[in-house]
PDB file of C-alpha atoms in Angstrom:
ATOM      1  CA  GLU P   1      14.086 112.016-104.531  1.00  0.00           C
ATOM      2  CA  ALA P   2      10.585 110.585-104.397  1.00  0.00           C
ATOM      3  CA  GLY P   3      10.117 107.306-106.219  1.00  0.00           C
ATOM      4  CA  VAL P   4       7.479 106.197-108.697  1.00  0.00           C
ATOM      5  CA  ALA P   5       4.043 106.321-107.084  1.00  0.00           C
ATOM      6  CA  GLN P   6       1.287 103.913-108.071  1.00  0.00           C
ATOM      7  CA  SER P   7      -2.260 103.404-106.875  1.00  0.00           C
ATOM      8  CA  PRO P   8      -4.167 101.433-105.927  1.00  0.00           C
ATOM      9  CA  ARG P   9      -1.877  98.822-104.406  1.00  0.00           C
ATOM     10  CA  TYR P  10      -4.448  96.047-104.741  1.00  0.00           C
ATOM     11  CA  LYS P  11      -7.626  95.683-106.785  1.00  0.00           C
ATOM     12  CA  ILE P  12     -10.168  92.898-106.994  1.00  0.00           C
ATOM     13  CA  ILE P  13     -12.878  93.030-109.656  1.00  0.00           C
ATOM     14  CA  GLU P  14     -15.132  90.649-111.476  1.00  0.00           C
ATOM     15  CA  LYS P  15     -14.598  89.752-115.126  1.00  0.00           C
ATOM     16  CA  ARG P  16     -16.143  92.144-117.600  1.00  0.00           C
ATOM     17  CA  GLN P  17     -15.782  95.059-115.148  1.00  0.00           C
ATOM     18  CA  SER P  18     -13.464  97.964-115.794  1.00  0.00           C
ATOM     19  CA  VAL P  19     -10.489  99.115-113.765  1.00  0.00           C
ATOM     20  CA  ALA P  20      -8.004 101.978-113.847  1.00  0.00           C
ATOM     21  CA  PHE P  21      -4.496 102.371-112.463  1.00  0.00           C
ATOM     22  CA  TRP P  22      -2.616 105.560-111.809  1.00  0.00           C
ATOM     23  CA  CYS P  23       1.106 106.286-111.936  1.00  0.00           C
ATOM     24  CA  ASN P  24       3.134 109.340-111.023  1.00  0.00           C
ATOM     25  CA  PRO P  25       6.756 109.018-112.267  1.00  0.00           C
ATOM     26  CA  ILE P  26       9.906 110.465-110.760  1.00  0.00           C
ATOM     27  CA  SER P  27      10.019 114.199-111.327  1.00  0.00           C
ATOM     28  CA  GLY P  28      11.815 115.097-114.565  1.00  0.00           C
ATOM     29  CA  HIS P  29      11.664 111.621-116.062  1.00  0.00           C
ATOM     30  CA  ALA P  30      10.597 111.883-119.676  1.00  0.00           C
ATOM     31  CA  THR P  31       9.969 108.204-120.309  1.00  0.00           C
ATOM     32  CA  LEU P  32       7.174 106.233-118.649  1.00  0.00           C
ATOM     33  CA  TYR P  33       6.433 102.544-119.008  1.00  0.00           C
ATOM     34  CA  TRP P  34       3.540 100.267-118.107  1.00  0.00           C
ATOM     35  CA  TYR P  35       4.372  96.610-117.640  1.00  0.00           C
ATOM     36  CA  GLN P  36       2.272  93.527-116.947  1.00  0.00           C
ATOM     37  CA  GLN P  37       3.909  90.901-114.772  1.00  0.00           C
ATOM     38  CA  ILE P  38       2.228  87.521-114.435  1.00  0.00           C
ATOM     39  CA  LEU P  39       3.337  85.416-111.484  1.00  0.00           C
ATOM     40  CA  GLY P  40       6.599  83.609-112.214  1.00  0.00           C
ATOM     41  CA  GLN P  41       7.345  85.603-115.361  1.00  0.00           C
ATOM     42  CA  GLY P  42       9.368  88.663-116.266  1.00  0.00           C
ATOM     43  CA  PRO P  43       7.683  92.019-116.856  1.00  0.00           C
ATOM     44  CA  LYS P  44       6.059  92.428-120.257  1.00  0.00           C
ATOM     45  CA  LEU P  45       6.006  95.932-121.716  1.00  0.00           C
ATOM     46  CA  LEU P  46       2.499  97.135-122.501  1.00  0.00           C
ATOM     47  CA  ILE P  47       3.204 100.730-123.484  1.00  0.00           C
ATOM     48  CA  GLN P  48       6.032 103.242-123.442  1.00  0.00           C
ATOM     49  CA  PHE P  49       5.585 107.016-123.427  1.00  0.00           C
ATOM     50  CA  GLN P  50       8.149 109.662-124.246  1.00  0.00           C
ATOM     51  CA  ASN P  51       6.738 112.811-122.596  1.00  0.00           C
ATOM     52  CA  ASN P  52       3.080 112.665-123.719  1.00  0.00           C
ATOM     53  CA  GLY P  53       3.660 110.679-126.929  1.00  0.00           C
ATOM     54  CA  VAL P  54       3.425 106.928-127.390  1.00  0.00           C
ATOM     55  CA  VAL P  55       6.743 105.347-128.410  1.00  0.00           C
ATOM     56  CA  ASP P  56       5.761 101.673-128.312  1.00  0.00           C
ATOM     57  CA  ASP P  57       2.369 100.064-127.741  1.00  0.00           C
ATOM     58  CA  SER P  58       2.917  96.991-129.886  1.00  0.00           C
ATOM     59  CA  GLN P  59       2.037  94.584-127.052  1.00  0.00           C
ATOM     60  CA  LEU P  60      -0.954  96.480-125.690  1.00  0.00           C
ATOM     61  CA  PRO P  61      -4.250  94.638-126.267  1.00  0.00           C
ATOM     62  CA  LYS P  62      -5.906  97.679-127.715  1.00  0.00           C
ATOM     63  CA  ASP P  63      -9.375  96.142-127.803  1.00  0.00           C
ATOM     64  CA  ARG P  64      -9.521  96.301-124.013  1.00  0.00           C
ATOM     65  CA  PHE P  65      -6.504  98.229-122.727  1.00  0.00           C
ATOM     66  CA  SER P  66      -5.915 101.964-123.031  1.00  0.00           C
ATOM     67  CA  ALA P  67      -3.392 104.345-121.532  1.00  0.00           C
ATOM     68  CA  GLU P  68      -2.757 108.045-121.557  1.00  0.00           C
ATOM     69  CA  ARG P  69      -0.211 110.554-120.337  1.00  0.00           C
ATOM     70  CA  LEU P  70      -1.934 113.759-121.268  1.00  0.00           C
ATOM     71  CA  LYS P  71       0.365 116.380-119.704  1.00  0.00           C
ATOM     72  CA  GLY P  72       3.544 114.353-119.981  1.00  0.00           C
ATOM     73  CA  VAL P  73       3.693 113.664-116.247  1.00  0.00           C
ATOM     74  CA  ASP P  74       1.321 111.174-114.586  1.00  0.00           C
ATOM     75  CA  SER P  75      -0.403 108.401-116.477  1.00  0.00           C
ATOM     76  CA  THR P  76      -3.439 106.128-116.262  1.00  0.00           C
ATOM     77  CA  LEU P  77      -3.864 102.597-117.588  1.00  0.00           C
ATOM     78  CA  LYS P  78      -7.383 101.266-118.085  1.00  0.00           C
ATOM     79  CA  ILE P  79      -8.776  97.831-118.757  1.00  0.00           C
ATOM     80  CA  GLN P  80     -12.315  97.528-120.054  1.00  0.00           C
ATOM     81  CA  PRO P  81     -13.694  94.893-119.954  1.00  0.00           C
ATOM     82  CA  ALA P  82     -11.402  92.772-117.795  1.00  0.00           C
ATOM     83  CA  LYS P  83     -10.755  89.085-118.497  1.00  0.00           C
ATOM     84  CA  LEU P  84      -9.581  86.388-116.150  1.00  0.00           C
ATOM     85  CA  GLU P  85      -6.187  86.305-117.874  1.00  0.00           C
ATOM     86  CA  ASP P  86      -5.611  89.952-116.901  1.00  0.00           C
ATOM     87  CA  SER P  87      -4.882  88.885-113.339  1.00  0.00           C
ATOM     88  CA  ALA P  88      -1.343  90.138-112.827  1.00  0.00           C
ATOM     89  CA  VAL P  89       0.766  92.859-111.242  1.00  0.00           C
ATOM     90  CA  TYR P  90       0.764  96.090-113.254  1.00  0.00           C
ATOM     91  CA  LEU P  91       4.052  97.908-112.866  1.00  0.00           C
ATOM     92  CA  CYS P  92       4.777 101.474-113.800  1.00  0.00           C
ATOM     93  CA  ALA P  93       8.367 102.574-114.359  1.00  0.00           C
ATOM     94  CA  SER P  94      10.083 105.757-115.419  1.00  0.00           C
ATOM     95  CA  SER P  95      13.520 106.732-116.683  1.00  0.00           C
ATOM     96  CA  LEU P  96      15.226 109.981-117.471  1.00  0.00           C
ATOM     97  CA  TYR P  97      15.377 108.996-121.118  1.00  0.00           C
ATOM     98  CA  GLY P  98      14.599 105.793-123.016  1.00  0.00           C
ATOM     99  CA  ASN P  99      18.103 104.364-122.710  1.00  0.00           C
ATOM    100  CA  GLN P 100      18.530 104.969-118.969  1.00  0.00           C
ATOM    101  CA  PRO P 101      17.889 102.586-116.035  1.00  0.00           C
ATOM    102  CA  GLN P 102      14.225 102.210-115.194  1.00  0.00           C
ATOM    103  CA  HIS P 103      12.836 102.966-111.734  1.00  0.00           C
ATOM    104  CA  PHE P 104       9.752 100.973-110.769  1.00  0.00           C
ATOM    105  CA  GLY P 105       6.780 101.634-108.580  1.00  0.00           C
ATOM    106  CA  ASP P 106       5.460  98.979-106.175  1.00  0.00           C
ATOM    107  CA  GLY P 107       2.811  97.947-108.692  1.00  0.00           C
ATOM    108  CA  THR P 108      -0.901  97.230-108.552  1.00  0.00           C
ATOM    109  CA  ARG P 109      -1.855  93.608-107.898  1.00  0.00           C
ATOM    110  CA  LEU P 110      -5.023  92.940-109.896  1.00  0.00           C
ATOM    111  CA  SER P 111      -7.222  89.897-109.239  1.00  0.00           C
ATOM    112  CA  ILE P 112     -10.092  89.040-111.551  1.00  0.00           C
ATOM    113  CA  LEU P 113     -12.862  86.877-110.132  1.00  0.00           C
TER     114      LEU P 113
ATOM    115  CA  GLY N   1      13.254  86.257-132.960  1.00  0.00           C
ATOM    116  CA  GLN N   2      14.288  87.678-129.615  1.00  0.00           C
ATOM    117  CA  SER N   3      14.847  85.451-126.599  1.00  0.00           C
ATOM    118  CA  LEU N   4      16.628  85.353-123.264  1.00  0.00           C
ATOM    119  CA  GLU N   5      17.507  82.235-121.309  1.00  0.00           C
ATOM    120  CA  GLN N   6      18.317  82.127-117.598  1.00  0.00           C
ATOM    121  CA  PRO N   7      17.943  79.361-115.014  1.00  0.00           C
ATOM    122  CA  SER N   8      14.604  79.311-113.256  1.00  0.00           C
ATOM    123  CA  GLU N   9      16.064  78.669-109.828  1.00  0.00           C
ATOM    124  CA  VAL N  10      19.464  78.655-108.124  1.00  0.00           C
ATOM    125  CA  THR N  11      20.234  77.599-104.529  1.00  0.00           C
ATOM    126  CA  ALA N  12      23.272  78.734-102.571  1.00  0.00           C
ATOM    127  CA  VAL N  13      24.538  78.945 -99.005  1.00  0.00           C
ATOM    128  CA  GLU N  14      24.861  82.120 -96.961  1.00  0.00           C
ATOM    129  CA  GLY N  15      28.362  83.591 -97.319  1.00  0.00           C
ATOM    130  CA  ALA N  16      29.058  81.756-100.582  1.00  0.00           C
ATOM    131  CA  ILE N  17      29.370  83.008-104.159  1.00  0.00           C
ATOM    132  CA  VAL N  18      26.755  82.392-106.835  1.00  0.00           C
ATOM    133  CA  GLN N  19      26.666  83.069-110.563  1.00  0.00           C
ATOM    134  CA  ILE N  20      23.454  83.573-112.540  1.00  0.00           C
ATOM    135  CA  ASN N  21      23.878  83.121-116.292  1.00  0.00           C
ATOM    136  CA  CYS N  22      21.967  84.725-119.108  1.00  0.00           C
ATOM    137  CA  THR N  23      22.164  83.969-122.804  1.00  0.00           C
ATOM    138  CA  TYR N  24      20.334  86.066-125.325  1.00  0.00           C
ATOM    139  CA  GLN N  25      19.337  86.285-128.946  1.00  0.00           C
ATOM    140  CA  THR N  26      18.298  89.701-130.237  1.00  0.00           C
ATOM    141  CA  SER N  27      18.512  91.622-133.473  1.00  0.00           C
ATOM    142  CA  GLY N  28      19.726  95.001-132.232  1.00  0.00           C
ATOM    143  CA  PHE N  29      21.671  94.330-129.038  1.00  0.00           C
ATOM    144  CA  TYR N  30      22.714  97.455-127.216  1.00  0.00           C
ATOM    145  CA  GLY N  31      23.395  96.317-123.655  1.00  0.00           C
ATOM    146  CA  LEU N  32      22.515  93.912-120.830  1.00  0.00           C
ATOM    147  CA  SER N  33      20.872  94.979-117.589  1.00  0.00           C
ATOM    148  CA  TRP N  34      20.214  93.119-114.331  1.00  0.00           C
ATOM    149  CA  TYR N  35      17.344  93.787-111.968  1.00  0.00           C
ATOM    150  CA  GLN N  36      16.519  92.378-108.553  1.00  0.00           C
ATOM    151  CA  GLN N  37      12.961  91.782-107.378  1.00  0.00           C
ATOM    152  CA  HIS N  38      11.963  90.629-103.896  1.00  0.00           C
ATOM    153  CA  ASP N  39       8.657  88.818-103.520  1.00  0.00           C
ATOM    154  CA  GLY N  40       5.840  91.359-103.690  1.00  0.00           C
ATOM    155  CA  GLY N  41       8.255  94.173-104.423  1.00  0.00           C
ATOM    156  CA  ALA N  42       9.293  96.282-107.373  1.00  0.00           C
ATOM    157  CA  PRO N  43      12.229  95.437-109.664  1.00  0.00           C
ATOM    158  CA  THR N  44      15.298  97.478-108.790  1.00  0.00           C
ATOM    159  CA  PHE N  45      18.186  98.188-111.127  1.00  0.00           C
ATOM    160  CA  LEU N  46      21.471  96.477-110.315  1.00  0.00           C
ATOM    161  CA  SER N  47      23.839  96.895-113.261  1.00  0.00           C
ATOM    162  CA  TYR N  48      24.274  97.567-116.937  1.00  0.00           C
ATOM    163  CA  ASN N  49      26.927  96.287-119.384  1.00  0.00           C
ATOM    164  CA  ALA N  50      27.211  97.754-122.845  1.00  0.00           C
ATOM    165  CA  LEU N  51      30.781  96.629-123.472  1.00  0.00           C
ATOM    166  CA  ASP N  52      32.574  93.317-122.927  1.00  0.00           C
ATOM    167  CA  GLY N  53      34.034  92.764-119.527  1.00  0.00           C
ATOM    168  CA  LEU N  54      33.296  92.852-115.828  1.00  0.00           C
ATOM    169  CA  GLU N  55      31.524  95.662-113.957  1.00  0.00           C
ATOM    170  CA  GLU N  56      31.797  95.582-110.186  1.00  0.00           C
ATOM    171  CA  THR N  57      29.456  97.284-107.708  1.00  0.00           C
ATOM    172  CA  GLY N  58      30.142  96.220-104.146  1.00  0.00           C
ATOM    173  CA  ARG N  59      29.251  92.564-103.639  1.00  0.00           C
ATOM    174  CA  PHE N  60      27.666  92.339-107.089  1.00  0.00           C
ATOM    175  CA  SER N  61      29.487  92.054-110.416  1.00  0.00           C
ATOM    176  CA  SER N  62      28.134  91.686-113.919  1.00  0.00           C
ATOM    177  CA  PHE N  63      29.909  90.302-116.961  1.00  0.00           C
ATOM    178  CA  LEU N  64      29.188  90.537-120.687  1.00  0.00           C
ATOM    179  CA  SER N  65      30.582  88.772-123.733  1.00  0.00           C
ATOM    180  CA  ARG N  66      28.941  90.182-126.848  1.00  0.00           C
ATOM    181  CA  SER N  67      30.620  87.656-129.107  1.00  0.00           C
ATOM    182  CA  ASP N  68      29.088  84.788-127.087  1.00  0.00           C
ATOM    183  CA  SER N  69      25.737  86.558-126.518  1.00  0.00           C
ATOM    184  CA  TYR N  70      26.246  85.744-122.870  1.00  0.00           C
ATOM    185  CA  GLY N  71      26.368  87.512-119.563  1.00  0.00           C
ATOM    186  CA  TYR N  72      26.245  86.675-115.881  1.00  0.00           C
ATOM    187  CA  LEU N  73      25.577  88.251-112.531  1.00  0.00           C
ATOM    188  CA  LEU N  74      27.965  87.309-109.739  1.00  0.00           C
ATOM    189  CA  LEU N  75      26.908  87.737-106.137  1.00  0.00           C
ATOM    190  CA  GLN N  76      29.584  87.410-103.451  1.00  0.00           C
ATOM    191  CA  GLU N  77      29.345  87.008 -99.669  1.00  0.00           C
ATOM    192  CA  LEU N  78      25.720  86.023 -99.982  1.00  0.00           C
ATOM    193  CA  GLN N  79      23.340  87.349 -97.350  1.00  0.00           C
ATOM    194  CA  MET N  80      19.823  86.144 -96.561  1.00  0.00           C
ATOM    195  CA  LYS N  81      18.460  89.445 -97.875  1.00  0.00           C
ATOM    196  CA  ASP N  82      19.803  88.556-101.341  1.00  0.00           C
ATOM    197  CA  SER N  83      17.021  85.950-101.614  1.00  0.00           C
ATOM    198  CA  ALA N  84      15.039  87.347-104.552  1.00  0.00           C
ATOM    199  CA  SER N  85      14.396  86.921-108.255  1.00  0.00           C
ATOM    200  CA  TYR N  86      17.022  88.256-110.619  1.00  0.00           C
ATOM    201  CA  PHE N  87      16.149  89.293-114.159  1.00  0.00           C
ATOM    202  CA  CYS N  88      18.439  89.840-117.059  1.00  0.00           C
ATOM    203  CA  ALA N  89      17.084  92.285-119.600  1.00  0.00           C
ATOM    204  CA  VAL N  90      18.513  93.125-122.998  1.00  0.00           C
ATOM    205  CA  ARG N  91      18.379  96.675-124.265  1.00  0.00           C
ATOM    206  CA  ASP N  92      17.524  96.297-127.934  1.00  0.00           C
ATOM    207  CA  LEU N  93      17.472  99.062-130.475  1.00  0.00           C
ATOM    208  CA  GLY N  94      14.466  98.188-132.584  1.00  0.00           C
ATOM    209  CA  ASP N  95      12.684 100.617-134.881  1.00  0.00           C
ATOM    210  CA  SER N  96      14.722 103.502-133.467  1.00  0.00           C
ATOM    211  CA  ASN N  97      13.347 102.794-129.981  1.00  0.00           C
ATOM    212  CA  TYR N  98      15.266 101.376-127.047  1.00  0.00           C
ATOM    213  CA  GLN N  99      13.268  98.356-125.919  1.00  0.00           C
ATOM    214  CA  LEU N 100      14.007  96.396-122.767  1.00  0.00           C
ATOM    215  CA  ILE N 101      13.407  92.697-123.331  1.00  0.00           C
ATOM    216  CA  TRP N 102      13.161  90.734-120.092  1.00  0.00           C
ATOM    217  CA  GLY N 103      14.100  87.171-119.210  1.00  0.00           C
ATOM    218  CA  ALA N 104      11.759  85.053-117.107  1.00  0.00           C
ATOM    219  CA  GLY N 105      13.876  85.538-114.008  1.00  0.00           C
ATOM    220  CA  THR N 106      16.007  83.375-111.714  1.00  0.00           C
ATOM    221  CA  LYS N 107      14.774  82.714-108.216  1.00  0.00           C
ATOM    222  CA  LEU N 108      17.758  82.719-105.852  1.00  0.00           C
ATOM    223  CA  ILE N 109      17.244  80.664-102.711  1.00  0.00           C
ATOM    224  CA  ILE N 110      19.771  81.160 -99.945  1.00  0.00           C
ATOM    225  CA  LYS N 111      20.137  78.646 -97.173  1.00  0.00           C
ATOM    226  CA  PRO N 112      21.782  79.368 -93.814  1.00  0.00           C
TER     227      PRO N 112
END
């Protein structure tokens, strides 16, 4: 079975610019997650989707971050405008349902200059 | 509040056994997961304990004591490829949603 696909793998932008990340989960997985992982820390959940509905976005900085999963399959995460503290790896994960093990993509390493 | 504690770094010798501990404090504990992450790689699922006791999967075992809010990951016959960060993560049932709350990770350094 194909794993979780993410792109781009790396991204370098200047502060105040915008950036978007794309994720395609494992086929048939209803639940999709976006995490932010700062170097030396554990992943921090930004948003969780169940099919195309948002289940949890309590830790998403909604003034600059947005995410969508319009058809209940792939998803995009956007940051606009970016701040220096947004430098991190953005991980996408999926699971069959919300209480099942999560499968992660390789992530997008974002550097803000 | 919700918190997880695990050591930041553990060092062991190739071929030895190492235990990585995790203590937690959550309001709606449902289970404890362990994930492995190599530098620059994605976290990969290792194990899940919902009930007290030991779960064994090859060289890796995971233990849970719900009464002590404590669990550990045991790695046997250590190999150099086991050098990675190991995260404990609590599955918490909050607001009818299964949340995964992550620890900060333990970096396992293996010496030949």
